[in-house]
Coordinates of C-alpha atoms in Angstrom, one line a residue:
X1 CA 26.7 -33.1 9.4
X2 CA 23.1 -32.7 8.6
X3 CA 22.5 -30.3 11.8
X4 CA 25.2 -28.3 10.6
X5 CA 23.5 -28.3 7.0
X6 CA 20.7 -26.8 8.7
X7 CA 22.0 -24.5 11.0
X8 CA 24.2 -22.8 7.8
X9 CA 20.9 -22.3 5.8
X10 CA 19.2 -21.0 8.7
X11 CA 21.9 -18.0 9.4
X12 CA 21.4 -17.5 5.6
X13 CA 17.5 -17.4 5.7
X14 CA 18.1 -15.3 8.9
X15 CA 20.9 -13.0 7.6
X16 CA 19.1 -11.8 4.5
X17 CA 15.5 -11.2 6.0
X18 CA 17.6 -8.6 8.5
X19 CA 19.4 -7.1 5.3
X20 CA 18.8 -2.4 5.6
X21 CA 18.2 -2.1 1.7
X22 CA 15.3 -3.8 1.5
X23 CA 13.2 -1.9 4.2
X24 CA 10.8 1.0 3.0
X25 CA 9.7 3.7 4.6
X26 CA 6.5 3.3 5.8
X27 CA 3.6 5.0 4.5
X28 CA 0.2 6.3 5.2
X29 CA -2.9 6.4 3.2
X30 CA -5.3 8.8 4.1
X31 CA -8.8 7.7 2.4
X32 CA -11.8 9.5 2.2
X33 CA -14.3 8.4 5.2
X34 CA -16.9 5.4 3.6
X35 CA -15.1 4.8 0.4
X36 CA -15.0 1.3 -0.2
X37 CA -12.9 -0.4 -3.6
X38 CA -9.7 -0.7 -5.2
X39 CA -7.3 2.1 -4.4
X40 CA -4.2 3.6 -6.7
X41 CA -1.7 5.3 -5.5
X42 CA 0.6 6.5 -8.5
X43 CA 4.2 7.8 -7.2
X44 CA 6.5 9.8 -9.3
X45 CA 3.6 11.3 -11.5
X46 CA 4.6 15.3 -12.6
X47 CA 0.8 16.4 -12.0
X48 CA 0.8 14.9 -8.5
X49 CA 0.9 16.0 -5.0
X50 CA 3.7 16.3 -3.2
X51 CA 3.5 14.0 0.2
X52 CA 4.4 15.0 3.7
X53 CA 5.5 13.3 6.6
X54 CA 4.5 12.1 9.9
X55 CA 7.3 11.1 11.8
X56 CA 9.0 8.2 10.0
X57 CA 5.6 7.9 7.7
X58 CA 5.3 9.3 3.9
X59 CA 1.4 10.5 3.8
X60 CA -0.3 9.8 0.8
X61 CA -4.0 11.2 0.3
X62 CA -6.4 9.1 -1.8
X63 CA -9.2 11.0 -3.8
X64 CA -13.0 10.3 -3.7
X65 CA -12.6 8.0 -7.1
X66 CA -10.1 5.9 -4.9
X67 CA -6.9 7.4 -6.6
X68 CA -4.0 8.8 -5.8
X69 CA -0.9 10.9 -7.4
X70 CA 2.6 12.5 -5.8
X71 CA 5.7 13.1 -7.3
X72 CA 7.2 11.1 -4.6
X73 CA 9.0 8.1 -5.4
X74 CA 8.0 4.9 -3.7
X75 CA 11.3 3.4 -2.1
X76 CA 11.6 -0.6 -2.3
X77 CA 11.3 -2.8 0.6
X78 CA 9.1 -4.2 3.2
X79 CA 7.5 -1.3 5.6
X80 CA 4.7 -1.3 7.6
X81 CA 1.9 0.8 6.5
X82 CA -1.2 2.6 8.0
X83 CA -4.6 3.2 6.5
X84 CA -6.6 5.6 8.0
X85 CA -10.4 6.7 6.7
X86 CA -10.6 10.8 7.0
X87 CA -13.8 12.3 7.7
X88 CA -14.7 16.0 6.8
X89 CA -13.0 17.3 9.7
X90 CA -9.8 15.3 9.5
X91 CA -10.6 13.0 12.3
X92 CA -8.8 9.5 11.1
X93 CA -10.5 6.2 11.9
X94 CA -7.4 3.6 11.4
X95 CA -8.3 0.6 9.1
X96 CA -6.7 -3.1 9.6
X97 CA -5.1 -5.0 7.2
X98 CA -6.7 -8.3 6.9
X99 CA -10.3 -6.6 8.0
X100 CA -10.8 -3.7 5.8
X101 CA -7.2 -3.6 3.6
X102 CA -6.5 -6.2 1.2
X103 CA -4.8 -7.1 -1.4
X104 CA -2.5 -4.9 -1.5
X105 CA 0.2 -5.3 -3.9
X106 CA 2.4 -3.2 -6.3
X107 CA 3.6 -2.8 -9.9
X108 CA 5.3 -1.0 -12.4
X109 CA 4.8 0.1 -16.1
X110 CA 6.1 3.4 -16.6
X111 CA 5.8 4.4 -13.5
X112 CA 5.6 2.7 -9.7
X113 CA 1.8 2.1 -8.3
X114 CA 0.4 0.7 -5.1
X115 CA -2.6 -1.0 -5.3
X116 CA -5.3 -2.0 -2.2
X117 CA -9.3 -2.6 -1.8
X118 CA -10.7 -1.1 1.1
X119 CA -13.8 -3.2 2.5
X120 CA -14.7 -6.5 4.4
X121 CA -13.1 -9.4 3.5
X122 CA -16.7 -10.8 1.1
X123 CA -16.7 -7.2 -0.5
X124 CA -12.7 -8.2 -1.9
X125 CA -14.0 -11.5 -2.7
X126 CA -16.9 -9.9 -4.7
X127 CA -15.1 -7.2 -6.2
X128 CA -13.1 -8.6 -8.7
X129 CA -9.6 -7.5 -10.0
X130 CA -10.6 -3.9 -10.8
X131 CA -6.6 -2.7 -10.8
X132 CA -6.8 -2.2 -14.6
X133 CA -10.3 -0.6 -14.7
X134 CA -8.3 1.9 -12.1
X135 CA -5.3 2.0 -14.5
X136 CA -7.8 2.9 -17.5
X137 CA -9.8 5.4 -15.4
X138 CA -6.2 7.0 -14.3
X139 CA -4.6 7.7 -17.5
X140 CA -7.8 9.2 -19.7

């Protein structure tokens, strides 16, 4: 009885990590080449930029101040994302999560944002929670 227990919650745990509506898709965050600190990515903004795609990637371009606007809207879900640095002449240089992208994470007042620090592992663990200071900085 108790393997069957088991098996049951298993197909269940299984079943709903599989489910189609809570997938994204993917994006891709160019960011200008050296910038390190907290990125914002604000989607569904009326002064932002409208995104492109790459295949089955939304692009989204981050500014020199480590923000960024589109009038996309962000879909829900889990999705694999790049992060690329962009030099000058639009070379990317990709950039690892877990090496240079951490916590990444995102919210919602009155409209969606992605948040994400760009840098080695101490610089996050120096840097501090500067998502509001970007918040602050964003809507002045």
């Amino acid at each position: 009885m108790k393997r069957w227990l088991i098996l049951c919650l298993l197909i269940v745990i299984a079943a709903g990590c599989g489910r189609p509506d809570e997938t994204s898709q993917p994006s891709i965050f160019l960011i200008p080449e050296g910038y390190k600190g907290w990125v914002m990515v604000e989607y569904d903004k009326d002064n932002g930029n409208p995104s492109k795609t790459e295949g089955d990637y939304t692009v989204f371009k981050v500014n020199e101040q480590g923000v960024g606007k589109t009038k996309t809207l962000l879909s829900g879900g889990w999705a694999r994302n790049k992060y690329f640095y962009v030099n000058k002449n639009g070379e990317r240089k990709q950039l690892k999560q877990g090496k240079m992208i951490h916590g990444t994470t995102q919210g919602n007042k009155n409209h969606t944002v992605t948040y994400f620090f760009v840098g080695t592992a101490k610089e996050f663990d120096k840097a501090g929670d500067y998502r509001r200071k970007l918040t602050e900085e964003s809507s002045s």
